[in-house]
Amino acid sequence: MEVKKKVPLLNKIAYGVGTGGGCVFNQIAAAFLLNYYTDTALIGAGAIATMFLICRIFDGISDLVMGGIVDKTNTKWGKARPWLILSGPLTLLGIVLLMNVPMGLGESGKLVYAYATYIFMNVIVYTIYGISNTALLPLMSRDHEETTMLATFSAVGNNLIGLVAGMCITPLVLNLGWTKASIILGAVACILILFSGLLNKEIGTEEGGVKRETVPMKEQLPAVLKNKYFYLLLLIGVFSLLMNANAIGAQIYYCNIVLNNPMFMSVLMTAGQLPGLIILFAMPYISKRWSKQMFLLIGAVLLIVGFAVTGFAGENTTMIVVGTVIRSLGAGPLLSAVFALVPDVVEYGYWKFGIRSEGLISSAQSIGSKVGIGLGSALTGWILAGVGYVGGPGAPVTDAVVNAVKFDFSWLGAIIGVVILVIVLMLNVEKYAPEYLKNAEKE
């Protein structure tokens, strides 16, 4: 096996583009889905929040199953790559189904449709995509610096394409409606994912080339469950995406209800992602000089400060933008360096327990991100339901709703940021790097 294989620039770009393809759905799920259900499909916020929570149970099971499937896959195309290619057209189908609730149905019928399509998209389609895309990273190279660069390109692609998608969704919907907008967004996501899946290759597996030995699930799973960093990856994923999804989910209500300016959403989407994109270019330098954990610590501190500034802002749009920019500078590391740590946790597990499990380790990141996005969106829904929010044109807005939206958009994020900081302090897997990297070179 070519442990020190260098990945060509074009393949790094392709991998970042593929990650960005998945972010199209993330933007819809985190920023627009709850609002679509409450204000367009006219389903109660509490019912949707409960749906988001219930689907998290299926997510955990499906991610572990899919992680095991990737680890057992053995084809001339590789382990993760065939599943990544399959996820492209499925993503197009899932987004279109998700965003087109039949308005002729009663509220119960619409809720059933929402459950069915949300489970299909989030539990099945996004599981196939998320596990295969994350598992592909350590399968493309086992060189420590190369995997860090791959993670950087992935994070840049995720943030850049997410930024463009976030800016475009509101005008697309306002001008074309959800049906046409969902077809366009689904098609873009599909093409970007296929670009990565068709172009990239895994080490030790060329077309018609070498097949690698697989390890039974009954041996892989106990080894992974003994790896403490598997759980820390899962937790940091949950709370980072919970923070992000809750802030973005609350953001659209903040613009609509507190500021009475729906188009300000595009300004905040830019302020919330562009600075995070810029700071990602510092990750290779900070990781090499200090560690990826240090990059995460910087991010956690900036996150807390950014939410605090937003909390003091009230309706001052300048302060809101400043706080959102600082928050973005903190979120960038948290949504990228964790992804970069997956190869470290894989190598640590192989060094410590003698079993390599790219798929199952990747499921921690996938479970964490999906649980985080689901709970973040659900949290916004529960808060709105708790203060009696009613969606739809002309619905009354009480002081309780306004105050709840303000708290949800700011101080709640600062509280979550403190929890993230504590988890990051425990995520010190890189201190074992000399041992597990030496072990990888001897293989």
Coordinates of C-alpha atoms in Angstrom, one line a residue:
M1 CA 0.0 0.0 0.0
E2 CA 1.2 3.5 -0.9
V3 CA 1.2 5.0 2.6
K4 CA 2.9 8.2 1.4
K5 CA 0.8 8.7 -1.7
K6 CA 0.5 12.3 -2.8
V7 CA -2.9 13.4 -4.0
P8 CA -2.9 15.5 -7.2
L9 CA -4.3 19.0 -6.9
L10 CA -7.2 18.2 -9.3
N11 CA -8.3 15.4 -7.0
K12 CA -8.1 17.6 -3.9
I13 CA -10.3 20.1 -5.7
A14 CA -12.7 17.4 -6.8
Y15 CA -13.0 16.1 -3.2
G16 CA -13.7 19.6 -1.9
V17 CA -16.3 20.1 -4.7
G18 CA -18.0 16.8 -3.7
T19 CA -18.2 17.8 -0.1
G20 CA -19.7 21.1 -1.2
G21 CA -22.4 19.1 -3.1
G22 CA -23.5 17.6 0.2
C23 CA -23.6 21.0 1.8
V24 CA -26.4 22.1 -0.6
F25 CA -28.7 19.8 1.4
N26 CA -27.2 20.9 4.7
Q27 CA -28.1 24.5 3.9
I28 CA -31.7 23.5 3.1
A29 CA -32.0 21.3 6.2
A30 CA -30.3 23.8 8.6
A31 CA -31.6 27.2 7.3
F32 CA -34.8 26.7 5.4
L33 CA -36.5 23.4 6.1
L34 CA -38.2 24.3 9.4
N35 CA -39.4 27.6 7.9
Y36 CA -40.7 25.8 4.8
Y37 CA -42.7 23.4 6.9
T38 CA -44.2 26.0 9.2
D39 CA -44.8 28.9 6.8
T40 CA -45.3 27.3 3.4
A41 CA -46.5 23.7 4.1
L42 CA -48.3 25.1 7.2
I43 CA -47.4 22.3 9.5
G44 CA -47.1 23.1 13.3
A45 CA -43.6 23.9 14.6
G46 CA -44.0 21.5 17.5
A47 CA -44.9 18.6 15.2
I48 CA -42.0 19.2 13.0
A49 CA -39.6 19.5 15.9
T50 CA -40.8 16.2 17.2
M51 CA -40.3 14.7 13.7
F52 CA -36.7 15.9 13.7
L53 CA -36.0 14.3 17.1
I54 CA -37.7 10.9 16.2
C55 CA -35.7 10.6 13.0
R56 CA -32.4 11.0 15.0
I57 CA -33.1 7.4 16.4
F58 CA -33.1 6.0 12.9
D59 CA -30.0 8.0 12.0
G60 CA -27.8 6.5 14.6
I61 CA -28.7 3.0 13.4
S62 CA -28.4 3.7 9.7
D63 CA -25.0 5.4 10.1
L64 CA -23.5 2.4 12.0
V65 CA -25.0 0.0 9.4
M66 CA -23.7 2.1 6.5
G67 CA -20.2 2.4 8.1
G68 CA -20.1 -1.4 8.4
I69 CA -21.2 -1.8 4.8
V70 CA -18.4 0.5 3.5
D71 CA -15.8 -1.4 5.5
K72 CA -17.1 -4.7 4.0
T73 CA -17.4 -3.3 0.4
N74 CA -14.6 -4.7 -1.8
T75 CA -14.9 -3.7 -5.5
K76 CA -12.6 -2.6 -8.3
W77 CA -13.9 0.9 -7.7
G78 CA -12.9 0.7 -4.0
K79 CA -14.8 0.7 -0.7
A80 CA -16.4 4.1 -0.4
R81 CA -16.4 5.4 -4.0
P82 CA -19.3 3.2 -5.4
W83 CA -21.6 4.5 -2.6
L84 CA -20.5 8.1 -3.2
I85 CA -21.4 7.8 -6.9
L86 CA -24.8 6.3 -6.0
S87 CA -25.6 9.1 -3.6
G88 CA -25.5 11.7 -6.3
P89 CA -28.7 11.0 -8.2
L90 CA -30.4 9.9 -4.9
T91 CA -29.7 13.4 -3.5
L92 CA -31.4 15.0 -6.5
L93 CA -34.5 12.8 -5.9
G94 CA -34.5 13.3 -2.2
I95 CA -34.3 17.1 -2.3
V96 CA -37.2 17.4 -4.8
L97 CA -39.4 15.1 -2.8
L98 CA -38.6 16.8 0.5
M99 CA -39.4 20.3 -0.6
N100 CA -42.7 19.5 -2.4
V101 CA -45.3 18.7 0.3
P102 CA -48.7 18.2 -1.5
M103 CA -50.8 21.1 -0.4
G104 CA -54.0 19.3 -1.1
L105 CA -53.5 17.0 1.9
G106 CA -54.8 17.7 5.4
E107 CA -52.3 18.6 8.1
S108 CA -52.0 14.9 9.2
G109 CA -51.4 13.8 5.6
K110 CA -48.8 16.5 5.1
L111 CA -47.1 15.4 8.3
V112 CA -47.0 11.8 7.1
Y113 CA -45.5 12.9 3.8
A114 CA -42.9 15.0 5.7
Y115 CA -41.9 12.0 7.8
A116 CA -41.6 9.7 4.8
T117 CA -39.6 12.1 2.7
Y118 CA -37.4 13.3 5.6
I119 CA -36.5 9.8 6.6
F120 CA -35.7 8.9 3.0
M121 CA -33.5 11.9 2.5
N122 CA -31.8 12.2 5.8
V123 CA -31.7 8.6 7.1
I124 CA -31.0 6.8 3.8
V125 CA -29.7 9.1 1.1
Y126 CA -27.6 11.5 3.3
T127 CA -26.3 8.5 5.3
I128 CA -25.0 6.9 2.1
Y129 CA -23.4 10.2 1.0
G130 CA -22.0 11.2 4.4
I131 CA -20.4 7.9 5.3
S132 CA -18.9 7.3 1.9
N133 CA -17.6 10.9 1.5
T134 CA -15.9 11.0 4.9
A135 CA -14.5 7.4 4.5
L136 CA -13.0 8.3 1.2
L137 CA -10.6 10.8 2.8
P138 CA -8.4 8.3 4.6
L139 CA -8.7 6.0 1.7
M140 CA -7.2 8.5 -0.8
S141 CA -3.9 8.8 1.2
R142 CA -2.4 7.9 4.5
D143 CA 0.2 10.7 4.5
H144 CA -0.6 12.9 7.5
E145 CA 0.0 16.2 5.6
E146 CA -1.9 15.0 2.6
T147 CA -5.0 14.1 4.6
T148 CA -4.8 17.5 6.4
M149 CA -4.7 19.2 2.9
L150 CA -7.6 17.0 1.7
A151 CA -9.6 18.1 4.8
T152 CA -8.8 21.7 4.1
F153 CA -10.0 21.5 0.5
S154 CA -13.1 19.7 1.8
A155 CA -13.8 22.4 4.3
V156 CA -13.2 25.2 1.7
G157 CA -15.5 23.4 -0.8
N158 CA -18.1 22.9 1.9
N159 CA -18.0 26.5 3.0
L160 CA -17.7 28.1 -0.4
I161 CA -20.5 26.1 -2.1
G162 CA -22.5 26.4 1.1
L163 CA -22.1 30.2 1.0
V164 CA -23.3 30.3 -2.6
A165 CA -26.2 28.0 -2.0
G166 CA -27.2 29.9 1.1
M167 CA -27.2 33.2 -0.8
C168 CA -29.1 31.8 -3.7
I169 CA -31.9 29.8 -2.0
T170 CA -34.0 32.8 -0.9
P171 CA -34.0 34.6 -4.3
L172 CA -34.6 31.2 -6.1
V173 CA -37.6 30.5 -3.9
L174 CA -39.0 34.0 -4.1
N175 CA -38.7 34.1 -7.9
L176 CA -39.3 30.5 -9.0
G177 CA -41.1 28.8 -6.0
W178 CA -40.0 25.7 -4.1
T179 CA -40.7 23.2 -6.9
K180 CA -38.4 24.7 -9.5
A181 CA -35.9 25.8 -6.8
S182 CA -35.7 22.2 -5.4
I183 CA -35.0 20.8 -8.9
I184 CA -32.2 23.3 -9.5
L185 CA -30.6 22.7 -6.1
G186 CA -30.9 18.9 -6.3
A187 CA -29.4 18.9 -9.8
V188 CA -26.4 21.0 -8.6
A189 CA -25.8 18.8 -5.6
C190 CA -25.9 15.7 -7.8
I191 CA -23.4 17.0 -10.3
L192 CA -21.0 18.2 -7.6
I193 CA -21.1 14.8 -5.8
L194 CA -20.6 12.9 -9.0
F195 CA -17.6 15.0 -9.9
S196 CA -15.8 13.8 -6.8
G197 CA -17.0 10.2 -7.0
L198 CA -16.1 9.7 -10.7
L199 CA -12.7 11.5 -10.6
N200 CA -11.2 10.3 -7.3
K201 CA -9.6 6.9 -6.6
E202 CA -8.6 5.0 -3.5
I203 CA -5.1 3.9 -2.6
G204 CA -4.4 0.3 -3.4
T205 CA -7.4 0.0 -5.7
E206 CA -7.1 0.9 -9.3
E207 CA -9.6 -0.1 -12.0
G208 CA -9.4 -3.9 -12.1
G209 CA -6.7 -3.8 -9.5
V210 CA -6.0 -5.1 -6.0
K211 CA -8.7 -5.9 -3.6
R212 CA -8.1 -5.6 0.1
E213 CA -9.1 -8.0 2.8
T214 CA -12.1 -7.1 4.9
V215 CA -12.7 -7.6 8.6
P216 CA -16.1 -9.0 9.9
M217 CA -18.4 -6.5 11.6
K218 CA -18.3 -8.6 14.8
E219 CA -14.6 -7.8 15.1
Q220 CA -14.7 -4.2 13.8
L221 CA -17.5 -2.9 16.0
P222 CA -16.1 -3.8 19.4
A223 CA -12.7 -2.3 18.4
V224 CA -14.4 1.0 17.3
L225 CA -16.5 1.1 20.5
K226 CA -13.4 0.9 22.6
N227 CA -11.9 3.9 20.9
K228 CA -12.7 6.9 23.1
Y229 CA -12.0 9.3 20.3
F230 CA -14.8 7.8 18.3
Y231 CA -17.2 9.1 21.0
L232 CA -15.5 12.5 21.1
L233 CA -15.7 12.9 17.4
L234 CA -19.4 12.1 17.6
L235 CA -20.0 14.6 20.4
I236 CA -18.0 17.4 18.8
G237 CA -20.0 16.8 15.6
V238 CA -23.3 16.8 17.5
F239 CA -22.7 20.1 19.3
S240 CA -21.0 21.9 16.5
L241 CA -23.8 21.2 14.0
L242 CA -26.4 21.7 16.7
M243 CA -24.9 25.2 17.3
N244 CA -24.7 25.9 13.6
A245 CA -28.2 24.6 12.7
N246 CA -29.9 26.3 15.6
A247 CA -28.3 29.6 14.8
I248 CA -29.1 29.4 11.1
G249 CA -32.6 28.1 11.8
A250 CA -33.2 31.0 14.2
Q251 CA -31.7 33.4 11.7
I252 CA -34.5 33.3 9.2
Y253 CA -37.1 34.0 12.0
Y254 CA -34.8 36.8 13.4
C255 CA -34.8 38.5 10.0
N256 CA -38.5 38.0 9.5
I257 CA -39.8 38.8 13.0
V258 CA -37.2 40.9 14.8
L259 CA -35.8 42.9 11.9
N260 CA -38.8 42.7 9.6
N261 CA -36.4 42.3 6.7
P262 CA -36.4 38.8 5.0
M263 CA -33.7 39.8 2.5
F264 CA -31.2 40.5 5.4
M265 CA -31.0 36.7 5.5
S266 CA -28.6 36.8 2.5
V267 CA -26.4 39.3 4.3
L268 CA -26.2 37.1 7.4
M269 CA -25.6 34.0 5.3
T270 CA -22.6 35.7 3.7
A271 CA -21.3 37.1 7.1
G272 CA -21.9 33.6 8.6
Q273 CA -19.8 31.7 6.1
L274 CA -17.3 33.8 4.2
P275 CA -15.0 34.6 7.2
G276 CA -15.2 30.9 8.1
L277 CA -14.0 30.1 4.6
I278 CA -11.0 32.5 4.9
I279 CA -9.8 31.2 8.2
L280 CA -9.7 27.6 6.8
F281 CA -6.5 28.5 4.9
A282 CA -4.8 28.8 8.3
M283 CA -5.5 25.2 9.2
P284 CA -2.5 23.5 7.5
Y285 CA -0.1 26.1 9.1
I286 CA -1.6 25.9 12.6
S287 CA -1.9 22.1 12.4
K288 CA 1.7 21.7 11.4
R289 CA 3.1 24.2 13.9
W290 CA 0.8 23.2 16.8
S291 CA -2.1 20.8 16.2
K292 CA -5.6 20.5 14.8
Q293 CA -6.8 20.6 18.4
M294 CA -5.3 24.1 18.8
F295 CA -7.2 25.1 15.7
L296 CA -10.4 23.8 17.3
L297 CA -9.7 25.6 20.6
I298 CA -9.3 28.9 18.7
G299 CA -12.6 28.2 17.0
A300 CA -14.5 27.5 20.2
V301 CA -13.3 30.7 21.9
L302 CA -14.2 32.8 18.8
L303 CA -17.6 31.1 18.7
I304 CA -18.5 32.1 22.3
V305 CA -17.3 35.7 21.7
G306 CA -19.3 36.0 18.4
F307 CA -22.6 34.8 20.0
A308 CA -22.1 37.2 22.9
V309 CA -21.7 40.2 20.6
T310 CA -24.8 39.2 18.8
G311 CA -26.6 38.9 22.1
F312 CA -25.8 42.5 23.0
A313 CA -26.7 43.7 19.5
G314 CA -30.5 43.7 19.8
E315 CA -31.7 45.2 16.6
N316 CA -28.4 47.0 15.7
T317 CA -27.7 45.4 12.3
T318 CA -24.0 46.5 12.3
M319 CA -23.4 44.7 15.6
I320 CA -25.4 41.7 14.4
V321 CA -23.1 41.4 11.3
V322 CA -19.9 41.9 13.4
G323 CA -21.0 39.1 15.9
T324 CA -22.0 36.8 13.0
V325 CA -18.5 37.4 11.4
I326 CA -16.8 36.5 14.6
R327 CA -19.1 33.5 15.0
S328 CA -18.2 32.4 11.5
L329 CA -14.4 32.6 12.2
G330 CA -15.0 30.3 15.1
A331 CA -17.4 27.9 13.3
G332 CA -14.9 27.4 10.4
P333 CA -12.4 25.4 12.4
L334 CA -15.1 23.4 14.2
L335 CA -16.7 22.3 11.0
S336 CA -13.4 21.4 9.3
A337 CA -10.7 20.4 11.7
V338 CA -13.0 17.7 13.2
F339 CA -13.3 16.3 9.7
A340 CA -9.5 16.4 9.4
L341 CA -9.2 14.4 12.6
V342 CA -11.0 11.4 11.2
P343 CA -7.8 9.9 9.7
D344 CA -6.0 10.4 13.0
V345 CA -8.8 8.5 14.9
V346 CA -8.7 5.8 12.2
E347 CA -4.9 5.4 12.6
Y348 CA -5.1 5.6 16.4
G349 CA -7.7 2.8 16.4
Y350 CA -5.5 0.7 14.1
W351 CA -2.4 1.2 16.3
K352 CA -4.3 0.6 19.6
F353 CA -6.6 -2.3 18.6
G354 CA -5.2 -3.7 15.4
I355 CA -8.3 -3.1 13.2
R356 CA -8.7 -0.4 10.6
S357 CA -12.3 0.8 10.2
E358 CA -12.6 3.9 8.0
G359 CA -16.3 3.3 7.5
L360 CA -17.3 2.9 11.2
I361 CA -15.1 5.7 12.4
S362 CA -16.5 8.0 9.7
S363 CA -20.0 7.1 11.0
A364 CA -19.1 9.2 14.1
Q365 CA -18.8 12.3 12.0
S366 CA -21.9 11.4 10.0
I367 CA -24.0 10.6 13.1
G368 CA -22.8 13.7 14.8
S369 CA -23.5 16.0 11.9
K370 CA -27.0 14.7 11.3
V371 CA -28.0 14.5 14.9
G372 CA -26.7 18.0 15.4
I373 CA -28.5 19.4 12.4
G374 CA -31.7 17.6 13.4
L375 CA -31.6 18.7 17.1
G376 CA -30.6 22.2 16.2
S377 CA -33.5 22.6 13.9
A378 CA -35.8 20.8 16.4
L379 CA -34.6 23.1 19.2
T380 CA -35.7 26.2 17.2
G381 CA -39.0 24.5 16.6
W382 CA -39.6 23.6 20.2
I383 CA -38.7 27.2 21.3
L384 CA -41.1 28.6 18.8
A385 CA -43.9 26.2 19.8
G386 CA -43.2 26.9 23.5
V387 CA -44.0 30.6 23.0
G388 CA -47.0 30.0 20.8
Y389 CA -45.6 30.9 17.4
V390 CA -48.1 30.6 14.5
G391 CA -46.7 30.6 11.0
G392 CA -48.3 31.9 7.8
P393 CA -49.1 35.4 6.4
G394 CA -50.7 37.9 8.8
A395 CA -50.2 35.7 11.9
P396 CA -49.7 37.8 15.1
V397 CA -46.3 38.1 16.6
T398 CA -46.1 38.5 20.4
D399 CA -43.3 39.9 22.6
A400 CA -42.7 36.4 23.9
V401 CA -42.0 35.2 20.3
V402 CA -39.6 38.1 19.7
N403 CA -37.7 37.6 22.9
A404 CA -37.5 33.8 22.3
V405 CA -36.1 34.3 18.8
K406 CA -33.5 36.8 20.1
F407 CA -32.3 34.3 22.8
D408 CA -32.3 31.4 20.3
F409 CA -30.2 33.4 17.8
S410 CA -27.5 34.6 20.3
W411 CA -27.1 33.5 24.0
L412 CA -28.1 29.9 23.4
G413 CA -25.3 29.6 20.9
A414 CA -22.8 31.0 23.5
I415 CA -23.9 28.3 26.0
I416 CA -23.4 25.6 23.4
G417 CA -20.0 27.1 22.6
V418 CA -18.9 26.5 26.2
V419 CA -19.9 22.9 25.9
I420 CA -17.9 22.6 22.7
L421 CA -14.8 24.1 24.3
V422 CA -14.9 21.4 27.0
I423 CA -15.2 18.6 24.5
V424 CA -12.3 20.0 22.4
L425 CA -10.0 20.0 25.4
M426 CA -10.5 16.3 25.7
L427 CA -10.0 15.6 21.9
N428 CA -6.2 15.2 22.2
V429 CA -5.7 12.2 19.8
E430 CA -2.8 13.9 18.1
K431 CA -0.5 13.4 21.1
Y432 CA -0.3 9.8 20.0
A433 CA 0.7 10.7 16.4
P434 CA 4.4 9.6 16.6
E435 CA 3.3 6.1 17.6
Y436 CA 0.4 5.6 15.1
L437 CA 2.2 7.2 12.2
K438 CA 5.2 5.0 12.8
N439 CA 2.9 2.0 12.9
A440 CA 1.3 3.1 9.5
E441 CA 4.8 3.4 7.9
K442 CA 5.8 -0.1 9.0
E443 CA 2.6 -1.7 7.5

